[in-house]
C-alpha cells in the first residue's frame, strides 16, 4: 500500500512539474517564409541566407524556422518589398537597390559609387546613424517592414564588355545591364541601362538585347557564364565597393515575435555579415585566375581618366538626386559626414595599396 501511495505521489509531482513547465505553443513558434532575389547557387550572394536559416533553427531549438524560396518560386524578385509589406509573405531576402524606382534613397543602403568599403559601411550602419536611417526610410515611405542587413560583399567587377573601353566616348550608345546609382552614372555617359535579374542576363547578352553587363564578383559572375560571350572584364568596381543585402520581415510579424526570436534573428544576421564577407573574399582569386588561364578573359583596369570621369559624373548624379529627394539628401549628408571622420582613421592607420 505504501509503495502504491509513493508511486502515486511521484506521478502527481511529475504531472505538476509538467503543468508548470514552459510549453512551446503556436504563439511561441515562428516560420519565416522567405523568397529570395538571388539563387542560393551564387556564392556570397545567395549562399548566405541558407546558413542564416540553419542558424535560426539551431539557436531557437527549432521554434524559429525559415523556409527559403528560390527566385521566382513564390514572389518575383522585384515584388518582394510590396509582398512583405502587405503581408502576402512574412519575409524576404533581397537588396535595397532594387527599390530605387519606389524610394530614391534606397540604393544608398545597398551600394554607393565611390562609396564606403565593407568595414566602413558596417561601421556607419551599426555605430553611426545608418540603421536608424535605414528603418526610417521604409517607415517614411509607408512600408510595413522591419529591415536588417543580413549579408555584405566586397567590390564587384566593373563590367563585362565585348570590346575594350579606352575613353568615355567608347561607352556612348552601349546597351548595358547596370545596377543602382552606378546605372545613373552610366546613363549620363550615354549608356542605355536596364536592370535585369541575374538569370536573365546571359540570354540578353546572347540575343544582343544588351552589349555589356555588370552583376557581381568574379566567382558569382562565373556561375552565370558571362565569360563565354564577352571577354573584357574591367576593374575596379567603382560603382559597388561594397554591397549590402537585407532581410525584410513584415512589421506586424516582427512586433508579434518574442524578444528571444528577435534577438536570434538580429544576431544571426550580424553573424552573416561577417560570414558572407569572409566567403566572398576567399573565393575571388581562383575565379580570376581561371578566367585568364582557361577562359581567354582579359582583366582590364580602368585608366585614371576613366575613373576621374566616373567620379565626376557620380558627383553630378548625387547632387541631382539630393535636390530631387529630401531623404536622399539627409542620408547622403549623414553618410558623408561619417566618412569625413572615418577618413582621418583610414589615411593614418592602413598601409597604402600597391
mmCIF file of C-alpha atoms in Angstrom:
data_model
loop_
_atom_site.group_PDB
_atom_site.id
_atom_site.type_symbol
_atom_site.label_atom_id
_atom_site.label_comp_id
_atom_site.label_asym_id
_atom_site.label_seq_id
_atom_site.Cartn_x
_atom_site.Cartn_y
_atom_site.Cartn_z
ATOM 1 C CA UNK A 1 0.000 0.000 0.000
ATOM 2 C CA UNK A 2 2.858 2.319 0.962
ATOM 3 C CA UNK A 3 4.573 1.576 -2.335
ATOM 4 C CA UNK A 4 1.386 2.417 -4.243
ATOM 5 C CA UNK A 5 0.968 5.711 -2.392
ATOM 6 C CA UNK A 6 4.610 6.594 -3.027
ATOM 7 C CA UNK A 7 4.197 5.882 -6.745
ATOM 8 C CA UNK A 8 1.033 7.978 -6.897
ATOM 9 C CA UNK A 9 2.775 10.857 -5.123
ATOM 10 C CA UNK A 10 5.689 10.702 -7.544
ATOM 11 C CA UNK A 11 3.323 10.675 -10.513
ATOM 12 C CA UNK A 12 1.491 13.683 -9.100
ATOM 13 C CA UNK A 13 4.773 15.556 -8.688
ATOM 14 C CA UNK A 14 5.760 14.845 -12.293
ATOM 15 C CA UNK A 15 2.329 15.954 -13.517
ATOM 16 C CA UNK A 16 2.545 19.175 -11.547
ATOM 17 C CA UNK A 17 6.037 19.864 -12.864
ATOM 18 C CA UNK A 18 4.950 19.348 -16.461
ATOM 19 C CA UNK A 19 1.933 21.559 -15.919
ATOM 20 C CA UNK A 20 4.098 24.457 -14.763
ATOM 21 C CA UNK A 21 6.947 23.955 -17.257
ATOM 22 C CA UNK A 22 7.024 26.316 -20.272
ATOM 23 C CA UNK A 23 5.494 24.672 -23.316
ATOM 24 C CA UNK A 24 6.208 25.784 -26.878
ATOM 25 C CA UNK A 25 2.770 26.572 -28.258
ATOM 26 C CA UNK A 26 1.767 28.060 -31.593
ATOM 27 C CA UNK A 27 2.396 31.598 -30.344
ATOM 28 C CA UNK A 28 5.977 30.685 -29.410
ATOM 29 C CA UNK A 29 6.780 29.355 -32.870
ATOM 30 C CA UNK A 30 7.585 31.354 -35.974
ATOM 31 C CA UNK A 31 8.053 30.231 -39.554
ATOM 32 C CA UNK A 32 9.548 32.816 -41.887
ATOM 33 C CA UNK A 33 8.572 32.055 -45.477
ATOM 34 C CA UNK A 34 11.356 33.817 -47.326
ATOM 35 C CA UNK A 35 11.518 34.316 -51.090
ATOM 36 C CA UNK A 36 14.965 35.451 -52.181
ATOM 37 C CA UNK A 37 16.222 37.622 -55.017
ATOM 38 C CA UNK A 38 19.403 35.628 -55.700
ATOM 39 C CA UNK A 39 19.866 31.927 -56.309
ATOM 40 C CA UNK A 40 21.416 30.036 -53.418
ATOM 41 C CA UNK A 41 23.832 28.599 -56.003
ATOM 42 C CA UNK A 42 25.550 32.002 -56.231
ATOM 43 C CA UNK A 43 28.375 32.047 -53.648
ATOM 44 C CA UNK A 44 28.396 35.078 -51.384
ATOM 45 C CA UNK A 45 25.250 36.446 -52.988
ATOM 46 C CA UNK A 46 22.599 33.793 -52.444
ATOM 47 C CA UNK A 47 24.572 31.339 -50.321
ATOM 48 C CA UNK A 48 24.440 33.314 -47.023
ATOM 49 C CA UNK A 49 20.706 33.007 -46.447
ATOM 50 C CA UNK A 50 20.528 29.166 -46.171
ATOM 51 C CA UNK A 51 23.188 29.400 -43.474
ATOM 52 C CA UNK A 52 21.097 32.004 -41.673
ATOM 53 C CA UNK A 53 18.097 29.664 -41.875
ATOM 54 C CA UNK A 54 20.137 26.839 -40.376
ATOM 55 C CA UNK A 55 21.333 29.009 -37.500
ATOM 56 C CA UNK A 56 17.845 30.311 -36.722
ATOM 57 C CA UNK A 57 16.624 26.772 -36.218
ATOM 58 C CA UNK A 58 19.638 25.693 -34.160
ATOM 59 C CA UNK A 59 19.723 28.718 -31.885
ATOM 60 C CA UNK A 60 15.992 28.658 -31.212
ATOM 61 C CA UNK A 61 15.634 24.950 -30.575
ATOM 62 C CA UNK A 62 13.559 24.712 -33.764
ATOM 63 C CA UNK A 63 10.923 27.178 -32.536
ATOM 64 C CA UNK A 64 12.092 29.649 -35.208
ATOM 65 C CA UNK A 65 12.458 28.394 -38.748
ATOM 66 C CA UNK A 66 12.976 29.865 -42.192
ATOM 67 C CA UNK A 67 11.751 28.277 -45.415
ATOM 68 C CA UNK A 68 13.603 29.648 -48.424
ATOM 69 C CA UNK A 69 12.066 30.011 -51.878
ATOM 70 C CA UNK A 70 14.413 30.365 -54.830
ATOM 71 C CA UNK A 71 13.978 33.402 -57.132
ATOM 72 C CA UNK A 72 10.585 33.471 -58.804
ATOM 73 C CA UNK A 73 9.207 30.443 -56.957
ATOM 74 C CA UNK A 74 6.901 32.359 -54.626
ATOM 75 C CA UNK A 75 7.254 36.043 -55.477
ATOM 76 C CA UNK A 76 9.183 37.719 -58.333
ATOM 77 C CA UNK A 77 12.409 39.327 -57.108
ATOM 78 C CA UNK A 78 11.290 42.874 -57.811
ATOM 79 C CA UNK A 79 7.991 42.379 -55.927
ATOM 80 C CA UNK A 80 9.414 41.187 -52.610
ATOM 81 C CA UNK A 81 9.178 44.558 -50.844
ATOM 82 C CA UNK A 82 5.497 45.055 -51.644
ATOM 83 C CA UNK A 83 4.682 41.442 -50.809
ATOM 84 C CA UNK A 84 6.363 41.623 -47.384
ATOM 85 C CA UNK A 85 4.793 44.985 -46.584
ATOM 86 C CA UNK A 86 1.276 43.819 -47.457
ATOM 87 C CA UNK A 87 1.631 40.572 -45.532
ATOM 88 C CA UNK A 88 1.309 38.409 -48.625
ATOM 89 C CA UNK A 89 4.568 36.889 -47.387
ATOM 90 C CA UNK A 90 6.121 37.475 -43.988
ATOM 91 C CA UNK A 91 9.757 37.939 -45.017
ATOM 92 C CA UNK A 92 12.126 38.291 -47.954
ATOM 93 C CA UNK A 93 15.850 38.454 -48.731
ATOM 94 C CA UNK A 94 16.960 40.965 -51.339
ATOM 95 C CA UNK A 95 18.834 44.256 -51.700
ATOM 96 C CA UNK A 96 17.548 47.790 -51.223
ATOM 97 C CA UNK A 97 18.984 48.902 -54.557
ATOM 98 C CA UNK A 98 16.092 47.161 -56.262
ATOM 99 C CA UNK A 99 13.675 49.746 -54.869
ATOM 100 C CA UNK A 100 15.222 52.818 -56.493
ATOM 101 C CA UNK A 101 12.089 53.350 -58.581
ATOM 102 C CA UNK A 102 9.933 53.416 -55.431
ATOM 103 C CA UNK A 103 12.288 55.045 -52.908
ATOM 104 C CA UNK A 104 15.091 57.245 -54.310
ATOM 105 C CA UNK A 105 17.276 56.859 -51.196
ATOM 106 C CA UNK A 106 17.080 53.053 -51.139
ATOM 107 C CA UNK A 107 20.263 52.437 -53.183
ATOM 108 C CA UNK A 108 22.295 54.286 -50.535
ATOM 109 C CA UNK A 109 21.670 51.292 -48.255
ATOM 110 C CA UNK A 110 22.841 48.854 -50.900
ATOM 111 C CA UNK A 111 25.865 50.209 -52.782
ATOM 112 C CA UNK A 112 27.253 53.689 -53.338
ATOM 113 C CA UNK A 113 29.555 54.697 -56.222
ATOM 114 C CA UNK A 114 32.981 55.604 -54.832
ATOM 115 C CA UNK A 115 31.369 54.826 -51.502
ATOM 116 C CA UNK A 116 32.376 53.015 -48.329
ATOM 117 C CA UNK A 117 34.128 49.676 -48.359
ATOM 118 C CA UNK A 118 32.601 46.859 -46.310
ATOM 119 C CA UNK A 119 34.184 47.698 -42.961
ATOM 120 C CA UNK A 120 33.335 51.380 -43.190
ATOM 121 C CA UNK A 121 29.803 50.593 -44.400
ATOM 122 C CA UNK A 122 29.157 48.367 -41.385
ATOM 123 C CA UNK A 123 30.679 50.944 -39.049
ATOM 124 C CA UNK A 124 28.250 53.596 -40.326
ATOM 125 C CA UNK A 125 25.288 51.240 -40.139
ATOM 126 C CA UNK A 126 25.873 49.746 -36.699
ATOM 127 C CA UNK A 127 27.706 52.542 -34.875
ATOM 128 C CA UNK A 128 26.682 55.585 -36.877
ATOM 129 C CA UNK A 129 23.169 56.597 -37.895
ATOM 130 C CA UNK A 130 22.852 54.103 -40.753
ATOM 131 C CA UNK A 131 20.473 51.614 -39.153
ATOM 132 C CA UNK A 132 18.187 54.339 -37.795
ATOM 133 C CA UNK A 133 18.008 55.972 -41.222
ATOM 134 C CA UNK A 134 17.553 52.599 -42.954
ATOM 135 C CA UNK A 135 14.427 51.800 -40.932
ATOM 136 C CA UNK A 136 13.222 55.396 -41.105
ATOM 137 C CA UNK A 137 13.363 55.218 -44.882
ATOM 138 C CA UNK A 138 10.915 52.323 -45.087
ATOM 139 C CA UNK A 139 8.675 53.781 -42.366
ATOM 140 C CA UNK A 140 8.535 57.184 -44.044
ATOM 141 C CA UNK A 141 7.737 55.623 -47.413
ATOM 142 C CA UNK A 142 4.801 53.746 -45.869
ATOM 143 C CA UNK A 143 6.220 50.229 -45.990
ATOM 144 C CA UNK A 144 5.232 47.910 -43.151
ATOM 145 C CA UNK A 145 8.591 46.169 -42.858
ATOM 146 C CA UNK A 146 11.389 45.636 -40.348
ATOM 147 C CA UNK A 147 14.752 45.690 -42.118
ATOM 148 C CA UNK A 148 18.006 44.008 -41.104
ATOM 149 C CA UNK A 149 21.283 43.961 -43.047
ATOM 150 C CA UNK A 150 21.981 40.251 -43.443
ATOM 151 C CA UNK A 151 24.958 39.897 -45.825
ATOM 152 C CA UNK A 152 27.660 42.057 -47.378
ATOM 153 C CA UNK A 153 30.171 41.538 -50.156
ATOM 154 C CA UNK A 154 33.302 43.458 -51.130
ATOM 155 C CA UNK A 155 33.921 45.121 -54.533
ATOM 156 C CA UNK A 156 32.278 43.816 -57.652
ATOM 157 C CA UNK A 157 33.751 43.764 -61.115
ATOM 158 C CA UNK A 158 33.031 46.956 -63.005
ATOM 159 C CA UNK A 159 31.649 45.216 -66.041
ATOM 160 C CA UNK A 160 31.973 42.722 -68.882
ATOM 161 C CA UNK A 161 32.433 44.189 -72.356
ATOM 162 C CA UNK A 162 32.789 42.782 -75.857
ATOM 163 C CA UNK A 163 35.375 45.430 -76.751
ATOM 164 C CA UNK A 164 37.966 47.495 -74.920
ATOM 165 C CA UNK A 165 36.796 50.761 -73.377
ATOM 166 C CA UNK A 166 39.564 53.319 -73.649
ATOM 167 C CA UNK A 167 37.639 56.581 -73.381
ATOM 168 C CA UNK A 168 34.230 57.874 -72.275
ATOM 169 C CA UNK A 169 33.256 58.033 -75.945
ATOM 170 C CA UNK A 170 33.538 54.238 -76.173
ATOM 171 C CA UNK A 171 30.618 53.940 -73.735
ATOM 172 C CA UNK A 172 28.266 56.135 -75.737
ATOM 173 C CA UNK A 173 25.482 54.092 -77.315
ATOM 174 C CA UNK A 174 26.135 50.848 -75.430
ATOM 175 C CA UNK A 175 23.223 48.826 -74.079
ATOM 176 C CA UNK A 176 24.204 47.527 -70.660
ATOM 177 C CA UNK A 177 22.720 45.819 -67.638
ATOM 178 C CA UNK A 178 23.654 48.018 -64.675
ATOM 179 C CA UNK A 179 22.631 48.240 -61.039
ATOM 180 C CA UNK A 180 21.675 51.069 -58.746
ATOM 181 C CA UNK A 181 23.150 54.529 -58.631
ATOM 182 C CA UNK A 182 26.024 53.472 -60.865
ATOM 183 C CA UNK A 183 23.427 52.964 -63.578
ATOM 184 C CA UNK A 184 22.523 56.651 -63.413
ATOM 185 C CA UNK A 185 26.195 57.489 -63.894
ATOM 186 C CA UNK A 186 26.370 55.292 -66.965
ATOM 187 C CA UNK A 187 23.205 56.847 -68.372
ATOM 188 C CA UNK A 188 24.815 60.280 -68.200
ATOM 189 C CA UNK A 189 27.713 58.854 -70.204
ATOM 190 C CA UNK A 190 25.399 57.726 -72.996
ATOM 191 C CA UNK A 191 24.751 54.123 -71.946
ATOM 192 C CA UNK A 192 21.238 52.721 -72.250
ATOM 193 C CA UNK A 193 20.905 50.789 -68.994
ATOM 194 C CA UNK A 194 18.482 48.125 -67.820
ATOM 195 C CA UNK A 195 18.234 46.290 -64.501
ATOM 196 C CA UNK A 196 17.816 42.598 -65.255
ATOM 197 C CA UNK A 197 17.665 39.803 -62.672
ATOM 198 C CA UNK A 198 20.736 37.568 -62.706
ATOM 199 C CA UNK A 199 19.093 34.705 -64.567
ATOM 200 C CA UNK A 200 18.061 36.934 -67.467
ATOM 201 C CA UNK A 201 21.446 38.490 -68.192
ATOM 202 C CA UNK A 202 23.138 35.709 -70.173
ATOM 203 C CA UNK A 203 20.178 35.250 -72.578
ATOM 204 C CA UNK A 204 20.047 39.020 -73.088
ATOM 205 C CA UNK A 205 23.757 39.092 -73.956
ATOM 206 C CA UNK A 206 23.385 36.083 -76.211
ATOM 207 C CA UNK A 207 20.488 37.611 -78.137
ATOM 208 C CA UNK A 208 22.121 41.035 -78.409
ATOM 209 C CA UNK A 209 19.489 42.753 -76.302
ATOM 210 C CA UNK A 210 22.412 44.138 -74.290
ATOM 211 C CA UNK A 211 26.052 44.642 -75.305
ATOM 212 C CA UNK A 212 27.641 44.536 -71.869
ATOM 213 C CA UNK A 213 26.823 43.834 -68.248
ATOM 214 C CA UNK A 214 27.876 44.102 -64.652
ATOM 215 C CA UNK A 215 26.445 41.835 -61.999
ATOM 216 C CA UNK A 216 28.679 40.878 -59.107
ATOM 217 C CA UNK A 217 32.045 39.448 -58.015
ATOM 218 C CA UNK A 218 34.128 37.177 -60.288
ATOM 219 C CA UNK A 219 33.159 33.909 -58.566
ATOM 220 C CA UNK A 220 29.496 34.840 -58.866
ATOM 221 C CA UNK A 221 29.727 36.045 -62.464
ATOM 222 C CA UNK A 222 31.472 32.766 -63.329
ATOM 223 C CA UNK A 223 28.335 30.830 -62.403
ATOM 224 C CA UNK A 224 26.362 32.897 -64.904
ATOM 225 C CA UNK A 225 28.835 32.336 -67.739
ATOM 226 C CA UNK A 226 29.428 35.887 -68.945
ATOM 227 C CA UNK A 227 32.987 34.916 -69.951
ATOM 228 C CA UNK A 228 31.570 32.752 -72.723
ATOM 229 C CA UNK A 229 30.178 35.777 -74.556
ATOM 230 C CA UNK A 230 32.218 38.843 -73.557
ATOM 231 C CA UNK A 231 35.938 38.751 -72.846
ATOM 232 C CA UNK A 232 36.930 42.105 -71.335
ATOM 233 C CA UNK A 233 36.396 42.242 -67.578
ATOM 234 C CA UNK A 234 37.020 45.678 -66.029
ATOM 235 C CA UNK A 235 38.133 46.689 -62.536
ATOM 236 C CA UNK A 236 37.921 48.320 -60.022
ATOM 237 C CA UNK A 237 34.216 48.170 -59.225
ATOM 238 C CA UNK A 238 33.851 51.906 -58.642
ATOM 239 C CA UNK A 239 30.066 51.604 -58.590
ATOM 240 C CA UNK A 240 29.943 48.972 -55.820
ATOM 241 C CA UNK A 241 32.884 48.931 -53.449
ATOM 242 C CA UNK A 242 30.600 47.017 -51.087
ATOM 243 C CA UNK A 243 27.039 45.748 -51.417
ATOM 244 C CA UNK A 244 24.607 45.142 -48.566
ATOM 245 C CA UNK A 245 21.762 42.610 -48.659
ATOM 246 C CA UNK A 246 18.691 42.852 -46.487
ATOM 247 C CA UNK A 247 16.311 40.574 -44.660
ATOM 248 C CA UNK A 248 12.896 42.211 -44.505
ATOM 249 C CA UNK A 249 10.209 40.974 -42.129
ATOM 250 C CA UNK A 250 6.606 42.136 -42.111
ATOM 251 C CA UNK A 251 6.449 44.582 -39.216
ATOM 252 C CA UNK A 252 3.286 43.081 -37.705
ATOM 253 C CA UNK A 253 5.013 39.697 -37.666
ATOM 254 C CA UNK A 254 8.153 41.257 -36.192
ATOM 255 C CA UNK A 255 6.217 43.105 -33.483
ATOM 256 C CA UNK A 256 4.428 39.892 -32.564
ATOM 257 C CA UNK A 257 7.642 37.878 -32.255
ATOM 258 C CA UNK A 258 9.163 37.115 -28.873
ATOM 259 C CA UNK A 259 12.173 39.078 -27.668
ATOM 260 C CA UNK A 260 14.180 35.857 -27.897
ATOM 261 C CA UNK A 261 13.275 35.311 -31.544
ATOM 262 C CA UNK A 262 14.024 38.947 -32.372
ATOM 263 C CA UNK A 263 17.458 38.672 -30.757
ATOM 264 C CA UNK A 264 18.187 35.419 -32.575
ATOM 265 C CA UNK A 265 17.266 36.930 -35.957
ATOM 266 C CA UNK A 266 19.257 40.115 -35.331
ATOM 267 C CA UNK A 267 22.366 38.252 -34.225
ATOM 268 C CA UNK A 268 22.124 35.614 -36.964
ATOM 269 C CA UNK A 269 22.104 38.437 -39.499
ATOM 270 C CA UNK A 270 25.046 40.169 -37.842
ATOM 271 C CA UNK A 271 26.968 36.907 -37.954
ATOM 272 C CA UNK A 272 26.012 36.541 -41.605
ATOM 273 C CA UNK A 273 27.518 39.953 -42.371
ATOM 274 C CA UNK A 274 30.909 38.677 -41.216
ATOM 275 C CA UNK A 275 30.491 35.237 -42.761
ATOM 276 C CA UNK A 276 29.368 36.452 -46.190
ATOM 277 C CA UNK A 277 32.191 38.990 -46.333
ATOM 278 C CA UNK A 278 34.743 36.291 -45.492
ATOM 279 C CA UNK A 279 33.297 33.882 -48.036
ATOM 280 C CA UNK A 280 33.375 36.462 -50.795
ATOM 281 C CA UNK A 281 36.960 37.462 -50.062
ATOM 282 C CA UNK A 282 38.129 33.839 -50.020
ATOM 283 C CA UNK A 283 36.944 32.718 -53.447
ATOM 284 C CA UNK A 284 37.572 35.554 -55.910
ATOM 285 C CA UNK A 285 41.216 34.927 -56.794
ATOM 286 C CA UNK A 286 40.512 31.414 -58.086
ATOM 287 C CA UNK A 287 37.823 32.757 -60.421
ATOM 288 C CA UNK A 288 40.118 35.493 -61.733
ATOM 289 C CA UNK A 289 42.918 33.010 -62.404
ATOM 290 C CA UNK A 290 40.539 30.600 -64.113
ATOM 291 C CA UNK A 291 39.169 33.355 -66.340
ATOM 292 C CA UNK A 292 42.640 34.324 -67.542
ATOM 293 C CA UNK A 293 44.136 30.832 -67.860
ATOM 294 C CA UNK A 294 41.135 28.887 -69.169
ATOM 295 C CA UNK A 295 38.507 31.291 -70.488
ATOM 296 C CA UNK A 296 40.571 33.766 -72.567
ATOM 297 C CA UNK A 297 39.321 36.657 -70.467
ATOM 298 C CA UNK A 298 41.355 39.861 -70.386
ATOM 299 C CA UNK A 299 41.402 41.531 -66.974
ATOM 300 C CA UNK A 300 41.476 45.291 -67.511
ATOM 301 C CA UNK A 301 41.994 48.208 -65.156
ATOM 302 C CA UNK A 302 40.217 51.485 -65.743
ATOM 303 C CA UNK A 303 42.582 54.295 -66.618
ATOM 304 C CA UNK A 304 42.917 57.290 -64.324
ATOM 305 C CA UNK A 305 40.999 59.293 -66.934
ATOM 306 C CA UNK A 306 38.056 56.883 -66.881
ATOM 307 C CA UNK A 307 37.925 56.715 -63.083
ATOM 308 C CA UNK A 308 38.009 60.513 -62.898
ATOM 309 C CA UNK A 309 35.152 60.650 -65.409
ATOM 310 C CA UNK A 310 33.090 58.146 -63.447
ATOM 311 C CA UNK A 311 33.691 60.004 -60.174
ATOM 312 C CA UNK A 312 32.899 63.435 -61.586
ATOM 313 C CA UNK A 313 29.725 62.100 -63.162
ATOM 314 C CA UNK A 314 28.735 60.408 -59.894
ATOM 315 C CA UNK A 315 29.118 63.722 -58.077
ATOM 316 C CA UNK A 316 26.696 65.249 -60.590
ATOM 317 C CA UNK A 317 24.211 62.415 -60.081
ATOM 318 C CA UNK A 318 24.466 62.642 -56.283
ATOM 319 C CA UNK A 319 23.831 66.392 -56.336
ATOM 320 C CA UNK A 320 20.800 65.968 -58.596
ATOM 321 C CA UNK A 321 19.332 63.156 -56.505
ATOM 322 C CA UNK A 322 19.806 65.192 -53.336
ATOM 323 C CA UNK A 323 17.960 68.165 -54.826
ATOM 324 C CA UNK A 324 15.124 65.949 -56.033
ATOM 325 C CA UNK A 325 14.597 63.987 -52.803
ATOM 326 C CA UNK A 326 14.988 65.388 -49.282
ATOM 327 C CA UNK A 327 15.507 61.990 -47.655
ATOM 328 C CA UNK A 328 18.210 61.053 -50.166
ATOM 329 C CA UNK A 329 19.941 64.293 -49.209
ATOM 330 C CA UNK A 330 19.548 63.509 -45.490
ATOM 331 C CA UNK A 331 21.067 60.037 -45.813
ATOM 332 C CA UNK A 332 23.899 61.031 -48.138
ATOM 333 C CA UNK A 333 24.804 64.017 -45.937
ATOM 334 C CA UNK A 334 24.935 61.800 -42.859
ATOM 335 C CA UNK A 335 26.984 59.145 -44.647
ATOM 336 C CA UNK A 336 29.437 61.723 -45.976
ATOM 337 C CA UNK A 337 29.849 63.302 -42.538
ATOM 338 C CA UNK A 338 30.650 59.874 -41.093
ATOM 339 C CA UNK A 339 33.080 59.217 -43.928
ATOM 340 C CA UNK A 340 34.834 62.540 -43.376
ATOM 341 C CA UNK A 341 35.600 61.437 -39.837
ATOM 342 C CA UNK A 342 36.496 57.895 -40.838
ATOM 343 C CA UNK A 343 38.915 59.259 -43.443
ATOM 344 C CA UNK A 344 41.199 60.536 -40.677
ATOM 345 C CA UNK A 345 41.475 56.981 -39.357
ATOM 346 C CA UNK A 346 41.696 55.333 -42.776
ATOM 347 C CA UNK A 347 44.504 57.566 -44.060
ATOM 348 C CA UNK A 348 46.605 57.128 -40.938
ATOM 349 C CA UNK A 349 46.015 53.530 -39.947
ATOM 350 C CA UNK A 350 46.150 51.447 -43.114
ATOM 351 C CA UNK A 351 49.059 50.565 -45.338
ATOM 352 C CA UNK A 352 48.889 52.177 -48.784
ATOM 353 C CA UNK A 353 47.757 49.848 -51.522
ATOM 354 C CA UNK A 354 50.324 48.942 -54.110
#
